[in-house]
Coordinates of C-alpha atoms in Angstrom, one line a residue:
M26 CA -20.3 -0.9 -60.1
S27 CA -17.5 1.9 -60.0
E28 CA -19.9 4.0 -58.0
T29 CA -20.5 1.4 -55.5
K30 CA -16.6 1.2 -55.0
R31 CA -16.3 4.9 -54.5
I32 CA -19.0 4.8 -51.8
S33 CA -17.3 1.8 -50.0
W34 CA -14.2 3.4 -50.2
R35 CA -15.4 6.8 -49.1
S36 CA -17.3 5.1 -45.8
A37 CA -13.8 3.1 -45.0
G38 CA -11.9 6.3 -45.2
S39 CA -14.4 8.2 -42.9
R40 CA -14.3 5.1 -40.3
V41 CA -10.3 5.4 -40.4
E42 CA -10.4 9.1 -39.8
S43 CA -13.0 8.7 -36.8
S44 CA -11.0 5.8 -35.3
A45 CA -7.9 8.1 -35.3
N46 CA -9.7 11.1 -34.1
S47 CA -10.9 8.9 -31.0
E48 CA -7.4 7.5 -30.5
S49 CA -5.9 10.9 -30.4
R50 CA -8.7 12.1 -27.7
D51 CA -7.8 8.9 -25.7
V52 CA -4.2 9.8 -25.6
E53 CA -5.1 13.5 -24.8
R54 CA -7.3 12.2 -22.0
T55 CA -4.3 9.8 -20.7
R56 CA -2.0 12.7 -20.7
D57 CA -4.5 14.9 -18.8
E58 CA -5.0 12.0 -16.2
S59 CA -1.4 11.6 -15.9
A60 CA -0.6 15.3 -15.5
M61 CA -3.4 15.4 -12.5
D62 CA -1.6 15.0 -9.3
D63 CA -3.2 12.2 -7.1
D64 CA -3.3 14.5 -4.2
D65 CA -5.9 16.5 -6.0
L66 CA -8.1 13.3 -6.4
V67 CA -10.6 12.1 -4.1
Y68 CA -10.9 8.3 -3.5
D69 CA -14.5 6.7 -3.5
E70 CA -14.1 3.4 -1.5
Q71 CA -17.3 2.2 -2.1
H72 CA -17.2 2.1 -5.9
G73 CA -13.3 1.9 -6.3
E74 CA -12.9 4.9 -8.2
W75 CA -10.7 8.2 -8.3
V76 CA -12.8 11.2 -9.0
D77 CA -12.0 14.9 -9.7
P78 CA -13.6 16.8 -6.8
E79 CA -14.0 20.0 -8.9
T80 CA -15.8 18.4 -11.8
G81 CA -17.2 15.0 -10.3
E82 CA -15.4 13.4 -13.2
V83 CA -14.4 9.8 -12.8
V84 CA -10.5 9.9 -13.7
R85 CA -9.9 6.2 -12.9
E86 CA -11.7 3.3 -12.0
G87 CA -11.3 -0.3 -11.2
A88 CA -9.0 0.2 -8.2
V89 CA -8.1 -2.8 -6.4
D90 CA -9.3 -2.9 -2.8
R91 CA -6.2 -4.2 -0.8
G92 CA -8.2 -4.0 2.5
P93 CA -10.0 -7.1 4.2
E94 CA -12.7 -9.0 2.7
W95 CA -14.8 -8.4 5.8
R96 CA -16.3 -5.9 7.9
A97 CA -16.0 -4.6 11.6
F98 CA -17.7 -2.3 13.6
D99 CA -16.1 -2.4 17.0
A100 CA -12.6 -3.2 18.0
A101 CA -13.4 -6.5 19.6
E102 CA -15.1 -7.9 16.0
R103 CA -12.0 -6.5 14.4
D104 CA -9.5 -8.4 16.5
Q105 CA -11.8 -11.6 16.2
K106 CA -11.8 -11.3 12.8
S107 CA -8.4 -10.6 11.9
R108 CA -6.2 -13.4 10.5
V109 CA -2.7 -11.6 11.0
G110 CA -0.6 -10.8 13.9
S111 CA 0.3 -7.9 15.7
P112 CA 2.3 -5.1 14.0
T113 CA 5.9 -4.8 14.3
T114 CA 7.1 -2.5 17.0
N115 CA 10.3 -1.3 18.4
L116 CA 9.7 -1.9 21.9
M117 CA 10.5 -5.5 21.5
H118 CA 14.2 -6.5 20.7
D119 CA 13.2 -8.9 18.0
N120 CA 10.5 -6.2 16.7
G121 CA 7.7 -8.5 17.6
L122 CA 8.2 -10.8 14.6
S123 CA 9.2 -14.1 16.6
T124 CA 6.7 -17.0 17.8
N125 CA 5.5 -17.2 21.1
I126 CA 4.4 -20.3 22.7
G127 CA 1.5 -19.6 25.1
W128 CA 1.6 -20.3 28.8
Q129 CA -1.7 -22.4 28.9
N130 CA -1.3 -26.0 29.0
R131 CA -4.1 -26.8 26.7
D132 CA -4.6 -27.9 23.1
A133 CA -6.6 -26.3 20.4
Y134 CA -9.8 -27.6 21.6
G135 CA -9.3 -26.3 25.0
N136 CA -8.6 -29.6 26.5
S137 CA -6.0 -30.2 29.0
L138 CA -2.6 -31.5 28.1
S139 CA -1.2 -34.7 29.6
S140 CA 1.6 -34.6 32.1
R141 CA 4.0 -36.0 29.1
Q142 CA 2.7 -33.2 26.9
R143 CA 3.0 -30.4 29.5
Q144 CA 6.9 -31.4 29.7
K145 CA 7.3 -31.1 26.3
M146 CA 5.9 -27.8 26.1
Q147 CA 7.9 -26.4 28.9
R148 CA 10.9 -27.6 27.2
L149 CA 9.8 -25.9 24.1
R150 CA 9.1 -22.6 25.7
T151 CA 12.7 -22.6 27.4
W152 CA 14.4 -23.5 24.0
N153 CA 12.3 -20.9 22.4
E154 CA 13.3 -18.3 25.0
R155 CA 16.9 -18.9 24.5
Y156 CA 16.7 -19.0 20.7
R157 CA 15.1 -15.7 20.9
T158 CA 18.3 -14.0 22.6
R159 CA 21.1 -15.6 20.9
D160 CA 23.6 -13.2 21.7
S161 CA 24.7 -10.6 24.3
K162 CA 23.5 -7.9 22.4
E163 CA 19.8 -9.2 21.9
R164 CA 20.1 -9.9 25.8
N165 CA 21.0 -6.4 26.4
L166 CA 18.4 -5.0 24.3
K167 CA 15.7 -6.9 25.8
Q168 CA 16.6 -6.0 29.1
A169 CA 17.0 -2.2 28.2
L170 CA 13.5 -2.1 26.5
G171 CA 11.9 -3.9 29.3
E172 CA 13.1 -1.0 31.4
V173 CA 11.8 1.7 28.8
E174 CA 8.3 -0.1 29.0
R175 CA 8.4 0.0 32.8
M176 CA 9.3 3.5 33.1
G177 CA 7.1 4.6 30.4
S178 CA 4.1 2.9 32.1
A179 CA 4.9 4.6 35.3
L180 CA 5.4 7.9 33.9
G181 CA 2.1 7.7 32.0
L182 CA 4.1 8.3 28.8
P183 CA 2.2 7.4 25.3
D184 CA 3.4 4.8 22.9
T185 CA 5.2 7.4 20.7
V186 CA 7.5 8.3 23.4
R187 CA 8.1 4.8 24.2
E188 CA 9.2 3.9 20.7
T189 CA 11.1 6.8 20.3
A190 CA 13.1 6.1 23.4
S191 CA 13.6 2.4 21.9
V192 CA 14.9 3.8 18.8
I193 CA 17.4 6.2 20.5
Y194 CA 18.8 3.2 22.5
R195 CA 18.9 1.1 19.6
R196 CA 21.2 3.9 18.1
A197 CA 23.3 4.2 21.1
L198 CA 23.9 0.4 21.2
D199 CA 24.9 0.3 17.4
D200 CA 27.1 3.2 17.8
G201 CA 29.2 1.6 20.6
L202 CA 28.1 4.1 23.3
L203 CA 27.3 1.5 26.2
P204 CA 30.6 0.4 27.3
G205 CA 31.4 1.9 30.7
R206 CA 27.7 2.8 31.4
S207 CA 24.8 0.8 32.8
I208 CA 21.8 -0.4 30.7
E209 CA 19.3 1.4 33.2
G210 CA 21.4 4.5 33.0
V211 CA 20.9 4.6 29.0
A212 CA 17.6 3.5 29.0
T213 CA 16.6 6.2 31.4
A214 CA 18.4 8.8 29.5
A215 CA 16.7 7.8 26.3
I216 CA 13.3 8.0 27.7
Y217 CA 14.0 11.4 29.2
A218 CA 15.2 12.4 25.6
A219 CA 12.2 11.1 23.9
A220 CA 9.8 12.6 26.1
R221 CA 11.4 16.1 25.4
Q222 CA 11.4 15.3 21.5
V223 CA 7.9 14.3 21.3
G224 CA 6.8 17.2 23.4
V225 CA 5.4 15.6 26.6
P226 CA 8.4 16.4 28.7
R227 CA 8.9 15.2 32.4
S228 CA 11.3 16.5 34.8
L229 CA 14.6 15.1 35.8
D230 CA 13.2 14.3 39.4
E231 CA 10.0 12.5 37.9
V232 CA 12.0 10.4 35.6
R233 CA 14.6 9.8 38.6
H234 CA 12.1 8.6 40.8
V235 CA 10.8 5.5 38.5
S236 CA 14.4 4.8 37.4
R237 CA 16.9 2.7 39.2
V238 CA 19.8 5.1 38.8
D239 CA 20.6 8.4 40.6
K240 CA 20.5 11.9 39.3
L241 CA 24.0 12.5 38.6
E242 CA 24.4 9.6 36.4
L243 CA 21.0 10.1 34.9
T244 CA 22.4 13.9 33.7
R245 CA 25.6 12.5 32.8
T246 CA 24.7 9.8 30.4
Y247 CA 21.6 12.2 28.9
R248 CA 24.2 14.5 27.9
Y249 CA 26.6 12.2 26.6
I250 CA 24.1 10.2 24.2
S251 CA 22.4 13.5 23.1
R252 CA 26.1 14.9 22.1
E253 CA 27.2 11.8 20.4
L254 CA 24.0 10.9 18.5
G255 CA 23.2 14.6 17.7
L256 CA 19.8 14.5 19.1
D257 CA 17.8 17.7 18.2
I258 CA 16.1 18.6 21.4
R259 CA 15.2 22.2 22.3
P260 CA 14.8 23.7 25.5
A261 CA 11.5 22.5 27.2
D262 CA 8.7 24.9 27.1
P263 CA 7.2 25.7 30.7
A264 CA 3.7 25.9 29.1
Q265 CA 3.8 22.1 28.4
Y266 CA 3.8 21.0 31.9
L267 CA 0.8 23.2 32.7
P268 CA -2.0 21.0 31.8
R269 CA -0.7 17.6 33.7
F270 CA -0.3 19.9 36.8
V271 CA -3.5 21.7 36.7
S272 CA -5.3 17.9 36.4
E273 CA -3.4 16.8 39.2
L274 CA -4.4 20.1 41.5
G275 CA -8.0 19.9 40.3
V276 CA -8.1 23.8 39.8
D277 CA -10.3 25.7 37.6
D278 CA -9.6 26.0 33.8
A279 CA -9.0 30.0 34.6
V280 CA -5.9 29.2 36.7
E281 CA -4.4 27.5 33.5
R282 CA -5.3 30.6 31.3
Y283 CA -3.8 33.1 33.7
A284 CA -0.5 31.0 34.0
R285 CA -0.2 30.7 30.3
T286 CA -0.4 34.5 30.0
L287 CA 2.1 35.0 33.0
L288 CA 4.5 32.7 31.0
Q289 CA 4.0 34.3 27.8
T290 CA 4.7 37.6 29.4
A291 CA 7.9 36.2 30.8
K292 CA 9.2 34.9 27.4
R293 CA 8.7 38.3 26.1
E294 CA 10.6 39.8 29.1
S295 CA 13.3 37.2 29.0
I296 CA 12.5 36.0 32.5
H297 CA 12.7 32.3 32.1
S298 CA 16.1 32.4 30.4
G299 CA 18.5 30.1 32.9
K300 CA 15.5 29.0 35.1
S301 CA 13.8 25.6 35.3
P302 CA 10.9 25.1 33.2
V303 CA 9.2 22.9 35.8
G304 CA 9.7 25.8 38.3
L305 CA 8.4 28.3 36.2
A306 CA 5.2 26.2 35.5
A307 CA 4.7 25.8 39.3
A308 CA 5.1 29.4 40.1
A309 CA 2.7 30.3 37.2
I310 CA 0.0 28.1 38.5
Y311 CA 0.3 29.3 42.1
A312 CA 0.4 32.9 40.7
G313 CA -2.7 32.2 38.5
A314 CA -4.8 30.7 41.6
L315 CA -4.0 34.1 43.4
I316 CA -5.3 36.0 40.1
A317 CA -8.5 33.8 40.0
D318 CA -8.9 33.9 43.8
E319 CA -8.5 30.0 43.8
E320 CA -7.7 28.6 47.4
L321 CA -4.4 26.7 46.5
T322 CA -1.4 26.9 49.1
Q323 CA 2.3 26.6 47.9
S324 CA 2.8 23.5 49.9
E325 CA 0.0 21.7 47.3
V326 CA 1.6 23.1 44.3
S327 CA 5.1 21.9 45.7
E328 CA 3.9 18.4 46.4
A329 CA 2.2 18.1 43.0
T330 CA 4.9 19.4 40.9
D331 CA 7.8 18.0 43.2
I332 CA 9.3 21.8 43.4
S333 CA 10.4 23.3 46.7
E334 CA 8.2 26.2 48.1
V335 CA 11.1 28.4 48.2
T336 CA 11.7 28.1 44.2
I337 CA 8.0 28.7 43.9
R338 CA 8.1 32.0 46.1
K339 CA 11.1 33.2 44.3
R340 CA 9.5 32.6 40.7
Y341 CA 5.9 33.7 41.2
R342 CA 7.2 37.1 42.3
E343 CA 9.3 37.4 39.5
L344 CA 6.3 36.7 37.0
L345 CA 3.9 39.1 38.8
D346 CA 6.8 41.8 38.6
A347 CA 7.4 41.3 35.0
T348 CA 3.5 41.6 34.2
G349 CA 3.1 44.6 36.3
E350 CA -0.1 46.3 37.6
D351 CA -1.6 47.1 34.4
G352 CA -1.2 43.8 33.3
L353 CA -2.8 41.9 35.9
H354 CA -5.6 44.6 35.8
S355 CA -6.1 43.8 32.2
M356 CA -6.1 40.2 32.8
R357 CA -8.8 40.3 35.6
A358 CA -10.8 42.8 33.2
G359 CA -10.7 40.3 30.5
A360 CA -11.8 37.5 32.9
T361 CA -15.0 39.6 34.0
A362 CA -15.9 40.9 30.6

């Protein structure tokens, strides 16, 4: 009887010891998992697991999939299945969160509304529009962001530039920089500054052509808001204008390569200091066309870049002089090799 008790106590002790060892291993594994950075793991969306890419070990599993429960294979199907509204945007004065009443006078089944219902819906649209712009600040912001959207579309600027311009205008409005200045002037200066910040600059003349303010007001307002808001805007690089100008002129890619080489040489020799980046880009394209034996006249470059022919003649000679005969010879030799 006593022997049986000793055996049972020994087996119970071994079970307790093995349980303690397993618990210690679990604690060590938890510590190792917590010490591992999530950036080092790979997420398997199909199985909902976090995997170590080096060992293939499943570190965590059972992750919650926060995406939609449906699948879509194109943009049209995604828009059709989506049950949420459009994302918030700074391009709208209310960030796109307000409700809009459609202009169609039809019900949910597509049937036309009666005259009484149409009058009621028109009245609701009127009050809804009044409610969206309750004070002067919202009306100001709505008009300015409409100008930003219009000018950004006319200049072919991406949505990132328009969003940045709207943020700059909102900051100027919140800091009280608008009194004494027109809404169009501040909006134009904001989109000019945003284009330079994002890295897709437009010249002052290009912005002025699509704006409702003159060049003097644009330059004054731009300097004022950039100084008051402390905008970090670096001088525009002439090479940033090359792809757009080359595309408008329809010349060969070799012209752009030669133009970039000429501009790089001009930077090393400090020829670009104090000169218009648009003028340097136009002159580099014309000089690159001469090196590539491309039929391109100064008048064509002037029309595409909005730079006078006199400026193009002065700048392209400076670029060629900075490169030198040896540099031009090596550029031609590299093209033929």
